[in-house]
XYZ file of C-alpha atoms in Angstrom:
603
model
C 109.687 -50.090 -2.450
C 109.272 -53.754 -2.145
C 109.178 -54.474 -6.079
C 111.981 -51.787 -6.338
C 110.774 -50.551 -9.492
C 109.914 -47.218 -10.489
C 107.099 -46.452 -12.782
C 106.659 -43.121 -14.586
C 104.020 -42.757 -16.453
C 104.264 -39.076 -18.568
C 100.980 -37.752 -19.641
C 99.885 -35.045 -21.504
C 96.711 -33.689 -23.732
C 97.124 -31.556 -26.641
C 93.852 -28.963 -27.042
C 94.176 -28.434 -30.528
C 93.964 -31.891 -31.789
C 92.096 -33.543 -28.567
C 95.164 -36.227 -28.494
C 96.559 -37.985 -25.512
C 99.818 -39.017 -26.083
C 101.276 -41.381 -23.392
C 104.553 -42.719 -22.422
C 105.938 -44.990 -20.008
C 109.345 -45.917 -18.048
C 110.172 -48.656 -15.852
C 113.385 -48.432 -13.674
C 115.067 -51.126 -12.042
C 115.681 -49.775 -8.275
C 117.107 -53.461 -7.418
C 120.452 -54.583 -6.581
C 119.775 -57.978 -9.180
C 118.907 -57.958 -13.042
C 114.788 -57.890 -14.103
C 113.820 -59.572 -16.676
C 110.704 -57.160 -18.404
C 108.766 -58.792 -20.715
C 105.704 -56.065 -21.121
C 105.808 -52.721 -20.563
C 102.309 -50.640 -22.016
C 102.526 -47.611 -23.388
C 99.773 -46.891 -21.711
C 96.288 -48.290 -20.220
C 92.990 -46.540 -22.380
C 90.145 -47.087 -20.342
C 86.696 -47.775 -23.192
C 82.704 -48.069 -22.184
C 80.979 -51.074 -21.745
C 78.887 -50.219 -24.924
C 82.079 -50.152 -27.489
C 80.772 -53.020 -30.034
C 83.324 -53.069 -32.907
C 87.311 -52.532 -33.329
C 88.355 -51.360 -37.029
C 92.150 -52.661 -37.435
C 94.250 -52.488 -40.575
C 95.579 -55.576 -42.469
C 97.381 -56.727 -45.184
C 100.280 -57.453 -47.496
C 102.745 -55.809 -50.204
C 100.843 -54.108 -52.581
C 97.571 -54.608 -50.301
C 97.715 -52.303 -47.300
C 95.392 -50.823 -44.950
C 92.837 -53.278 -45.772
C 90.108 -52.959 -43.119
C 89.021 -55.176 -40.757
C 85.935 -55.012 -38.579
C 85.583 -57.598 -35.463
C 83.226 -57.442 -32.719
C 83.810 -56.693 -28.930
C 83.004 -59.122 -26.747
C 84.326 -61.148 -23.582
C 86.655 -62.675 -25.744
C 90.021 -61.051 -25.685
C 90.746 -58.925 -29.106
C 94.487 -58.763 -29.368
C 96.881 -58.194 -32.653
C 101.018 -58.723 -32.469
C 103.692 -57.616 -34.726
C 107.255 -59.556 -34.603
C 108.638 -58.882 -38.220
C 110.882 -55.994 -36.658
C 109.137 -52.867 -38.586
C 105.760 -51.252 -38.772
C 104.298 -53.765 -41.542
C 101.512 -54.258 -44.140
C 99.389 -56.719 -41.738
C 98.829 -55.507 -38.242
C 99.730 -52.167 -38.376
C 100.066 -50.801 -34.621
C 96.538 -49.010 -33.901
C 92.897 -49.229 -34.672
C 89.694 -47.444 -33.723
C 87.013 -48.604 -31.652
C 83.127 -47.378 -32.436
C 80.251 -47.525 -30.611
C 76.700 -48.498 -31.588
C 75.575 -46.280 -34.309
C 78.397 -44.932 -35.079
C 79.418 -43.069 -38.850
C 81.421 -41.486 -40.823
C 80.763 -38.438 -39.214
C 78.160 -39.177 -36.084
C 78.979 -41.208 -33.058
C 81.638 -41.611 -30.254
C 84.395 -43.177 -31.572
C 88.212 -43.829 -29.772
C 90.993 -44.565 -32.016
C 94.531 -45.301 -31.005
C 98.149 -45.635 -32.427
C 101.523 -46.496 -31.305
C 104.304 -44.292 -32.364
C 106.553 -46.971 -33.454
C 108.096 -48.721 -36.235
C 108.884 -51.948 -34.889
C 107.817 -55.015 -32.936
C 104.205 -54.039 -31.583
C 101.201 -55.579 -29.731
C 97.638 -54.379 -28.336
C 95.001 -55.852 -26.554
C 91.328 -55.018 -25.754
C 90.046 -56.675 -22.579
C 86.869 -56.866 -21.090
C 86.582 -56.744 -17.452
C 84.680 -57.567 -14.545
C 82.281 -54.210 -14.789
C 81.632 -54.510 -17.826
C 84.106 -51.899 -19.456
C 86.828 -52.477 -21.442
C 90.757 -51.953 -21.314
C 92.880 -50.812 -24.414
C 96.643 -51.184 -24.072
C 99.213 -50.840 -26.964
C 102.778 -51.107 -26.521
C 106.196 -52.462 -27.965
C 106.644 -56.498 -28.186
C 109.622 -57.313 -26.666
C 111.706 -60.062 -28.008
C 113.642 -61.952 -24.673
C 116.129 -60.692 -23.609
C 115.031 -57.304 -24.668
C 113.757 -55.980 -21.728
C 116.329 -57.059 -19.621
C 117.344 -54.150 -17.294
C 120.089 -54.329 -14.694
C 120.725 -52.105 -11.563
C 119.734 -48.969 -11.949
C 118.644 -49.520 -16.186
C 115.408 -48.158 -17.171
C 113.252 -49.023 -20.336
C 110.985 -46.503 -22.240
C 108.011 -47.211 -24.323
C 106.806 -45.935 -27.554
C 104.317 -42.939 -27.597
C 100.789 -43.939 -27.728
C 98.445 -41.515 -29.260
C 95.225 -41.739 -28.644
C 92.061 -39.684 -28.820
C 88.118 -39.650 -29.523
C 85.627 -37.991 -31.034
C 81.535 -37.710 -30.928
C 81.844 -36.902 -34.734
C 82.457 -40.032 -35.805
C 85.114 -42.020 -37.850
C 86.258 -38.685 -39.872
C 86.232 -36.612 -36.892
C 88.358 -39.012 -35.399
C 90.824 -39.104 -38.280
C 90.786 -35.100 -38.050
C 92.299 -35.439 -35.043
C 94.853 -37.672 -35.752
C 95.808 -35.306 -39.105
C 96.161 -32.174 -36.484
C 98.172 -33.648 -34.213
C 100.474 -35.205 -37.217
C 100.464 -31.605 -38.909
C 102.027 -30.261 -35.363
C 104.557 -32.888 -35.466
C 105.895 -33.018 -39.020
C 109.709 -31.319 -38.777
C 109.566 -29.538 -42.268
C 112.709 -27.959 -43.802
C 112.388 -23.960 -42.685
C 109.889 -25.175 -40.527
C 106.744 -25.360 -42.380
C 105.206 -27.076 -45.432
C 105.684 -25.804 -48.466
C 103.136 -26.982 -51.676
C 104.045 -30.582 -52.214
C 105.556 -30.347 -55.709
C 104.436 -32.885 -58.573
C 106.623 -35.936 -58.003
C 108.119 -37.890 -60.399
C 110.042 -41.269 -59.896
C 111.748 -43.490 -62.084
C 111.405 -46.790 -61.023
C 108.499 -48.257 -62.625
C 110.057 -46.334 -65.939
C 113.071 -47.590 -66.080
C 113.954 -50.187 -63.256
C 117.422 -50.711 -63.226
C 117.949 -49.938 -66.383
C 119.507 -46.556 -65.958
C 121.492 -44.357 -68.214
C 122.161 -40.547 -68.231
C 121.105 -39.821 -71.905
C 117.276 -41.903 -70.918
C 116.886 -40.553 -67.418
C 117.566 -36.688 -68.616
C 115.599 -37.569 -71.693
C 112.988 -38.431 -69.202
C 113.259 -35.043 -66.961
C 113.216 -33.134 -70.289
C 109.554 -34.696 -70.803
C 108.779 -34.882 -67.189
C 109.494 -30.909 -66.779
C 107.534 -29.976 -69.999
C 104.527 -31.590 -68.693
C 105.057 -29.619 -65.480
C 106.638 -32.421 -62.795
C 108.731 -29.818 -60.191
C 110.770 -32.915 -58.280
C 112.364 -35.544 -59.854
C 113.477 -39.134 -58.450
C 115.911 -41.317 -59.401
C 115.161 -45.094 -57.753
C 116.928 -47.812 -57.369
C 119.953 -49.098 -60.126
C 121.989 -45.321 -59.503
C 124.945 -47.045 -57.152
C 127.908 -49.499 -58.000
C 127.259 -53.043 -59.406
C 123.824 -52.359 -58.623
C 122.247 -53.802 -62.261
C 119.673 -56.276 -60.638
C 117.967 -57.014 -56.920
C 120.761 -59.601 -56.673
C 123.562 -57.424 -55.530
C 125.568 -54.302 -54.570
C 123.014 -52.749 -51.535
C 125.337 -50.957 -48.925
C 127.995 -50.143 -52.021
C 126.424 -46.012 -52.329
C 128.421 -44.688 -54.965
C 127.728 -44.220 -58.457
C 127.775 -47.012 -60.710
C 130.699 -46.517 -62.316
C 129.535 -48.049 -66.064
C 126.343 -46.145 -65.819
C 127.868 -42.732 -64.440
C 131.382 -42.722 -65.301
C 131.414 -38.953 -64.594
C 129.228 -39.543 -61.005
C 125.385 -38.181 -60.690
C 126.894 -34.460 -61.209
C 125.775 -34.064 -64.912
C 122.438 -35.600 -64.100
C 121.905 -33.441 -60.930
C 123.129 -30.353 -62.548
C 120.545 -31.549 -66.098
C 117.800 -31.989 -63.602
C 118.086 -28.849 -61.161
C 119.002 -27.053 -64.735
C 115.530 -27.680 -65.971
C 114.077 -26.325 -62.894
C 113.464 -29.415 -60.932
C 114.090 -30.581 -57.546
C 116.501 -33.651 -57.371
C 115.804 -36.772 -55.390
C 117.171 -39.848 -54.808
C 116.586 -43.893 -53.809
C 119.025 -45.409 -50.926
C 118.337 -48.581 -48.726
C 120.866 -47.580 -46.004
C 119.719 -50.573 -43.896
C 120.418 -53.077 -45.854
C 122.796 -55.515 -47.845
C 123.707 -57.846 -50.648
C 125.867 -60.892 -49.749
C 127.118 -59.988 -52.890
C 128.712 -56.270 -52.474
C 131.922 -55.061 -51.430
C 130.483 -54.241 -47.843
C 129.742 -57.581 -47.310
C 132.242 -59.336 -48.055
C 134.693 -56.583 -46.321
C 132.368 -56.694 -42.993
C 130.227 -59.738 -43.180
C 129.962 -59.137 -39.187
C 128.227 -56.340 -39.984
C 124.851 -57.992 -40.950
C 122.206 -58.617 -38.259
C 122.675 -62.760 -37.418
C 122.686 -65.336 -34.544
C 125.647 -67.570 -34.436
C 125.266 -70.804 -35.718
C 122.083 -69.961 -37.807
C 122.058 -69.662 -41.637
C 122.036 -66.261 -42.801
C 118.207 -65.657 -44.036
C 117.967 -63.158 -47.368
C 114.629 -61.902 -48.480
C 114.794 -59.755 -51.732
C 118.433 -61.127 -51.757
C 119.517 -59.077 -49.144
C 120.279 -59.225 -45.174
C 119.538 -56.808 -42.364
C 122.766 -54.476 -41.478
C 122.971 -54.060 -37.634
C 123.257 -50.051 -37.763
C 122.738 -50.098 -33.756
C 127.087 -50.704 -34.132
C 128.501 -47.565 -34.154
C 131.113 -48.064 -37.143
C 128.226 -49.371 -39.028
C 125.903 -46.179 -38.623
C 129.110 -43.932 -39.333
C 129.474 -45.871 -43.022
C 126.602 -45.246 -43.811
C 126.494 -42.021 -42.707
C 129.705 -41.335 -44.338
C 128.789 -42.277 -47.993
C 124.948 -41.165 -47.783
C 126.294 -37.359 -46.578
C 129.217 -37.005 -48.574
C 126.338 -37.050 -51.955
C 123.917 -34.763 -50.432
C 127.626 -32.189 -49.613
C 128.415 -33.065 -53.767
C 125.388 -32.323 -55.085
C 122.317 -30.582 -54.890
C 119.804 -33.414 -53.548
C 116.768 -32.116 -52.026
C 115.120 -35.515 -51.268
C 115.652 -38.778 -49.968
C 113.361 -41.730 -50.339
C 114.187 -43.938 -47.807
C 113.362 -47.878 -48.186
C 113.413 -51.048 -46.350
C 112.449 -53.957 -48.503
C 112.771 -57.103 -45.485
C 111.099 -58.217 -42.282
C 113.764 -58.241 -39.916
C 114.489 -62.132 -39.395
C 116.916 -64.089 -36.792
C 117.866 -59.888 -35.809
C 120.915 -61.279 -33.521
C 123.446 -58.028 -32.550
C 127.119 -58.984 -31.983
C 126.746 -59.982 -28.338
C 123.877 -62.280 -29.262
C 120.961 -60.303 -27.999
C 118.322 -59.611 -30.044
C 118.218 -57.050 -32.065
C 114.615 -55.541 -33.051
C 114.280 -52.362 -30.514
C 117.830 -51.138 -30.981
C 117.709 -51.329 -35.100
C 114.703 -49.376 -34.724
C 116.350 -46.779 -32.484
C 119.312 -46.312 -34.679
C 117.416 -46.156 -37.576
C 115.458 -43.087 -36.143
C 119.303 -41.752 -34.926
C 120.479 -42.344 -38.707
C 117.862 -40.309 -40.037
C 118.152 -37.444 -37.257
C 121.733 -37.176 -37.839
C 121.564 -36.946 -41.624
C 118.777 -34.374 -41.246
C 120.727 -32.202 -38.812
C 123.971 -32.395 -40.709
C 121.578 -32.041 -44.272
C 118.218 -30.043 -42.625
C 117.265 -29.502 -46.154
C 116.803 -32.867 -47.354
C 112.970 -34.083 -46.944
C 112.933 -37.965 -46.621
C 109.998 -40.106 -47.578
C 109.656 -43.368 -45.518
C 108.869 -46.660 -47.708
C 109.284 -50.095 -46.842
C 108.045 -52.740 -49.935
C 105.627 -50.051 -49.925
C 103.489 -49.153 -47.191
C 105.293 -51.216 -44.321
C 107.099 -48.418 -42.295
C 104.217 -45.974 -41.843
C 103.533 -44.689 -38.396
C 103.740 -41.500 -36.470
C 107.332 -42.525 -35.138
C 109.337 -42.747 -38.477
C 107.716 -39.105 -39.119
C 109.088 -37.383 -36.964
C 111.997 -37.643 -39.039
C 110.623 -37.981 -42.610
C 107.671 -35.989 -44.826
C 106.125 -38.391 -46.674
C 105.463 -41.717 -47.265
C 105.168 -44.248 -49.932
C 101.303 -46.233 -49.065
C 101.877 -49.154 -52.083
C 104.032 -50.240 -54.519
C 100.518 -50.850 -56.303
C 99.845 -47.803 -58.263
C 96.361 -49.529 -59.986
C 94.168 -47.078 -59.484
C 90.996 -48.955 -58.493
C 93.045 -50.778 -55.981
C 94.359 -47.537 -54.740
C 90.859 -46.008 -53.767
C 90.283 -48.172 -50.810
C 94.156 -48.268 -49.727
C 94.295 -44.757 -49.665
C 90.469 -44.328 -47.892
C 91.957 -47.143 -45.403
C 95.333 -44.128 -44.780
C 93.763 -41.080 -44.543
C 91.849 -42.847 -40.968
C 94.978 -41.444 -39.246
C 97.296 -39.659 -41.761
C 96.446 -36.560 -43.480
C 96.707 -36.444 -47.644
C 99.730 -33.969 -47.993
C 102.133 -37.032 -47.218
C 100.558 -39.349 -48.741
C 102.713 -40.440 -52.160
C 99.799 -41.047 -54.666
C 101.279 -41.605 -58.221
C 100.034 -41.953 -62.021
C 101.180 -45.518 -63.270
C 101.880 -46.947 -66.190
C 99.089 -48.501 -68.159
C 98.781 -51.578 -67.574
C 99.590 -51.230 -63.838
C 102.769 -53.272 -63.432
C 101.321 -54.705 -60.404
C 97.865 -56.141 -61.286
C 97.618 -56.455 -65.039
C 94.284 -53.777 -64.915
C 94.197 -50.637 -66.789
C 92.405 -47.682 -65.866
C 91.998 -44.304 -67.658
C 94.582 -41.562 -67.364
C 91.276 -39.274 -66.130
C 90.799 -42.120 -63.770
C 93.908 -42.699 -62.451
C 94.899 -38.953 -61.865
C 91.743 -38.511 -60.273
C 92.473 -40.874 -57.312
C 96.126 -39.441 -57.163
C 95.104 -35.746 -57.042
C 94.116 -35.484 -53.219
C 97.664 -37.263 -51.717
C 100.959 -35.730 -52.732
C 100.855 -36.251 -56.372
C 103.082 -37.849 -58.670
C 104.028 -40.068 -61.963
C 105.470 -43.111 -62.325
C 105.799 -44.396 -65.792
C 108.209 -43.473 -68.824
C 107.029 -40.427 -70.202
C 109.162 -40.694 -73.595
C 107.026 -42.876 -75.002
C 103.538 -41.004 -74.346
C 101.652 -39.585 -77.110
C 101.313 -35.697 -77.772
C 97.586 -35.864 -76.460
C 98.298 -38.213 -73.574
C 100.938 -35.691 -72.650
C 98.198 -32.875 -73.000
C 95.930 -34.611 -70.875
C 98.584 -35.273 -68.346
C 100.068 -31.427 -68.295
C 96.308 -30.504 -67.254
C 95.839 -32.694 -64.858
C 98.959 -31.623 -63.220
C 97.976 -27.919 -63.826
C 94.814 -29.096 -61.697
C 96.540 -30.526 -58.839
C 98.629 -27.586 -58.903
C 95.682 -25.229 -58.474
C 94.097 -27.046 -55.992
C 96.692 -28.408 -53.737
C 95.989 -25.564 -51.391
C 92.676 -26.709 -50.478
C 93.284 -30.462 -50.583
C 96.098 -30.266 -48.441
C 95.932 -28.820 -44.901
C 92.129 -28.931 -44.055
C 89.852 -31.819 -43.404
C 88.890 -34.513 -45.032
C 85.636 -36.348 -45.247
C 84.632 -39.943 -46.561
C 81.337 -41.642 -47.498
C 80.038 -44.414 -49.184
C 77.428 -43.266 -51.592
C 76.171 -46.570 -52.778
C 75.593 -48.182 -56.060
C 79.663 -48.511 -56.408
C 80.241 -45.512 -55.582
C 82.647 -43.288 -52.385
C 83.786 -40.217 -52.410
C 85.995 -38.226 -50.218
C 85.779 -34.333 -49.489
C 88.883 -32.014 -48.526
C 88.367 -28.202 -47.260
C 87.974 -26.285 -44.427
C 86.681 -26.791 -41.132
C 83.892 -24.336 -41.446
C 83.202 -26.667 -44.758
C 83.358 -22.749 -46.226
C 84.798 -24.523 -49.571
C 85.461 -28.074 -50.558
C 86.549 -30.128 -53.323
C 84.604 -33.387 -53.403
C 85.753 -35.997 -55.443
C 83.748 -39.487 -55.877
C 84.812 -42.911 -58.009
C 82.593 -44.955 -59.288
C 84.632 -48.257 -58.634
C 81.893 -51.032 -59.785
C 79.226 -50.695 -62.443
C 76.028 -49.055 -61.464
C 73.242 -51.312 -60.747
C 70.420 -48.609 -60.857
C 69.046 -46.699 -64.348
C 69.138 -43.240 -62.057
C 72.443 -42.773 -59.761
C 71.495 -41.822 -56.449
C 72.409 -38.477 -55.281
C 75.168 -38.345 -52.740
C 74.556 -36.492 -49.185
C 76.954 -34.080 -47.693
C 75.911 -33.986 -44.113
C 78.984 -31.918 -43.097
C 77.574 -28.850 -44.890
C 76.083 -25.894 -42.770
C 72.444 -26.553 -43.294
C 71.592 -22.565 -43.263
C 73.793 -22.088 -45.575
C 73.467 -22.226 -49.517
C 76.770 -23.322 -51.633
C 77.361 -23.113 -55.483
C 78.820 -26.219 -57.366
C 80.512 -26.172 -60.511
C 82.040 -29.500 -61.946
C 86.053 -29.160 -62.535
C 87.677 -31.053 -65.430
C 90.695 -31.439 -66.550
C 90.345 -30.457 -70.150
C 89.747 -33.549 -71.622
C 86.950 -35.356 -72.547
C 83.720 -35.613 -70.787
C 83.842 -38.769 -68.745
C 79.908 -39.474 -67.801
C 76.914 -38.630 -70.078
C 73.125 -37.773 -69.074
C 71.658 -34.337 -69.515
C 69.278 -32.878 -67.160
C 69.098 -29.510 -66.165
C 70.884 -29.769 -62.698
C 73.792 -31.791 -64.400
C 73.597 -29.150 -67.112
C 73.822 -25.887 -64.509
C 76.518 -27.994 -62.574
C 78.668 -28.401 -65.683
C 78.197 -24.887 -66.603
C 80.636 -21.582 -65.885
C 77.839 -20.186 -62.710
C 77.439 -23.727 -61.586
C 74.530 -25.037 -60.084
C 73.400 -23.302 -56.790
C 71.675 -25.053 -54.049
C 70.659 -25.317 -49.891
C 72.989 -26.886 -47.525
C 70.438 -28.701 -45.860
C 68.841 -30.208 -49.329
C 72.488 -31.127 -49.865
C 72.451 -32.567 -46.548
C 69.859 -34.596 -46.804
C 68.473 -35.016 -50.165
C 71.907 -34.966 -51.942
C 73.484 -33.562 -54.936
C 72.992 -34.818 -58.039
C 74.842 -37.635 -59.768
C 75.546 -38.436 -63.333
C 75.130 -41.920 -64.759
C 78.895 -42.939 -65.789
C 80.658 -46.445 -66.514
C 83.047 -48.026 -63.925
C 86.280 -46.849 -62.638
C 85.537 -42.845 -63.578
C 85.807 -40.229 -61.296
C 83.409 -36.751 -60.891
C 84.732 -33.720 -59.285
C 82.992 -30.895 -58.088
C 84.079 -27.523 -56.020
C 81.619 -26.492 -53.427
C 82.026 -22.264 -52.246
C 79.709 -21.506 -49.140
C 77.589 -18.231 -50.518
């Protein structure tokens, strides 16, 4: 009564995943304005004997690199300002306690639900314990409330486990699994993506990009994805972003010959937009420079040659709501993949407030609206990659895009660093072309499909130009991820750190009845015998056969022995749970950057 404010604090703890999800709202009971400059989520109370935090860092084509810092009386604290989720303080982490594993020790991990401005602190306190808070960063101004005006926060999920980092990140994958709006209301198998961009660029024409679904449906690709280059003017990154028609030189009869080519062959159609942006050089622009996110009197600040539209105006969300709906009514276009290629700099709205939490907002309204009016369009989230990935942009999209670097040795720790808090069905894990665009490495085609098998897997390369037993190679390794997609997707997933270069990751059920275990060898072995790897999530009374699963082609490791030899063979090698447990299964002696699979069936 005397600070006239009214604090509600909503609450609530979901059984099935053990997550707390917290939300909070401050009203202004006053007669005068408040000026709110912090509002948390929510408070997380953490022992005294919490000694690390794990956060997630990075940059484009780098993300979810982890980063381990110690707990002490010094205050721990990370801050996003660049207006979405980003590649280099991504808005949670997990906290461990001495001891702690991969799949042992109490562990807390945390994540706000948001895909803009963020900022957390840890805290130690005068008893000894810590404080965890996580919440929105508020630009001034932003939290300025008059009479009666209330502001929400975020969601903060939160939860912990005595199993360790990957029971932790089981947790997290339930409670994303009960979120996730699928079309018809549940997942279906994530088909075998393919997308053009790293095929073709800009450089799009219909008799090449049906040329390329022709080769990408013989090899067994069910969803095909035409990037960026489709709409008017748009031949470079210089120009033409918030024109969404079809280039007129490129498609003089519109996308309906390529849709109708593409769905003819049996395939899914999918398409690139950037709604939220713009080229200074397009017709938009120059017809509604207003519309573009700026503060008066500052120079207008491209990145990628574009600006920031301010889609919080309501003429502004309408166009683009307008163009973007009236091709998903004129053709049959069964995916969306959504980008946003900018930080989100001098984000001024019309009346000179800034701009960050209301982009955000209408952004998520954008997205709701389209998938209402179009509920069977699935939308995958990317952002120069991995930079809008967070449990608040899904609960409008279905999968995301983790890099824009498709190396595959690269990939193994950027998608270990993911799967902490997001489960492997949305995670867009593509085949590259050779060398990676990115990083100048190449990697096998048995290597490279082997790290994109356990996300949502895809291509992205021009397929015209592969060789018949390249193609053959490739058909079975989609044939693979076809016949095991059912298993890798939907249960849990363990990770471990084998040494001698080599991890390895296990998907399957919770009563570990069956798994698929897949290990990379990312660095050259330093020992002449490999050490055997230890499954300590397997039921100890139990015993489990294990038969090795190729792809068809050639063996990738050499030794013989007579466990390697039994593994490799059609019965498979049979042994305890708790000698797997704790003595290990048996490795093979490979080179670098190959990959060994092996299916696990509890007898």
């Amino acid at each position: 009564a005397i600070a006239q404010l009214t604090l509600v604090v909503a609450i609530a703890l979901d059984e099935a995943s053990d997550m707390l999800c917290i939300q909070s709202t401050l009203t202004n009971q006053g007669d005068s304005a408040l000026d709110l400059q912090w509002l948390a989520a929510g408070t997380l109370p953490l022992p005294g004997r919490c000694d690390t935090v794990r956060s997630f860092a990075g940059q484009h084509m780098q993300e979810f690199m982890a980063v381990t810092d110690p707990l002490t009386r010094s205050q721990w604290r990370r801050e996003n300002r660049r207006g979405r989720t980003t590649q280099d303080n991504w808005p949670g982490a997990v906290v461990t306690t001495p001891g702690a594993t991969g799949d042992a020790g109490l562990v807390f991990g945390a994540h706000l639900a948001w895909s803009g401005n963020s900022q957390q602190t840890i805290e130690w306190l005068a008893d000894g314990q810590f404080q965890w808070q996580l919440g929105e960063w508020l630009a001034p101004g932003e939290g300025w409330l008059a009479p009666g005006a209330s502001l929400q926060s975020p969601e903060l999920l939160a939860s912990c486990s005595p199993f360790g980092l990957d029971g932790l990140a089981a947790n997290f994958h339930t409670a994303l699994r009960q979120r996730l709006a699928w079309p018809g209301g549940a997942m279906r198998p994530r088909p075998v993506h393919l997308n053009t961009w790293e095929g073709f660029y800009f450089d799009l024409a219909p008799d090449k990009v049906m040329a390329l679904a022709d080769a990408a449906a013989a090899v067994g690709v069910e969803r095909f994805v035409v990037d960026d280059g489709w709409f008017h003017g748009r031949h470079h990154d210089r120009a033409a972003l918030g024109d969404w028609w079809p280039d007129e030189g490129k498609f003089p009869q519109g996308l309906g010959p390529l849709v109708d080519h593409v769905t003819g062959l049996g395939l899914e159609f999918g398409l690139w937009v950037e709604p939220e942006m713009v080229n200074p050089d397009s017709e938009l622009f120059r017809a509604h420079p207003d519309w573009a996110l700026q503060v008066a009197g500052r120079p207008l600040l491209t990145a990628r040659n574009q600006l920031v539209l301010d889609i919080s105006r309501p003429e502004v969300s309408a166009y683009l709501f307008d163009k973007i709906s009236a091709l998903l009514s004129a053709h049959a276009i069964g995916y969306l993949k959504w980008d946003l290629n900018r930080d989100l700099t001098t984000a001024g709205l019309a009346d000179g407030r800034a701009g960050y939490r209301a982009q955000v907002a209408a952004a998520y309204a954008l997205m709701a609206r389209l998938r209402d009016a179009h509920p069977q369009v699935e939308i995958e989230s990317c952002s120069g990659g991995g930079g809008r990935i967070d449990f608040g942009v899904l609960r409008h999209t279905h999968r995301v895009w983790v890099s824009d670097c498709i190396d595959a040795l690269s990939r193994v720790d950027i998608q270990r660093g993911f799967l902490q808090f997001f489960p492997p069905e949305i995670m867009g894990a593509h085949v590259g072309s050779v060398p990676a665009h990115t990083t100048g490495r190449s990697q096998s085609l048995a290597f490279a499909a082997a790290v994109a098998l356990p996300g949502h897997f895809g291509l992205e390369f021009d397929l015209r130009g592969v060789d018949e037993p390249s193609r053959a190679e490739l058909a079975r390794w989609i044939a693979l991820y076809k016949r095991w997609r059912g298993l890798l997707h939907g249960g849990r997933v363990w990770r471990g750190d084998a040494g001698d270069g080599i991890v390895w990751q296990a998907h399957g059920d919770e009563a570990a009845n069956e798994l698929l275990l897949l290990s990379y060898r990312v660095a050259p072995t330093s020992h002449r015998y490999t050490p055997a790897l230890r499954l300590t999530m397997l039921d100890r009374s139990a015993r489990y056969r294990l038969t090795e699963v190729a792809a068809g082609g050639p063996a990738q490791h050499w030794q013989s022995a007579p466990a390697l030899d039994a593994l490799r063979s059609a019965s498979g090698l049979v042994m305890d749970g708790a000698w797997l447990a704790e003595a290990g299964m048996p490795m093979p002696r490979t080179k670098a950057e190959v990959a060994h699979i092996v299916h696990l069936q509890k007898l």
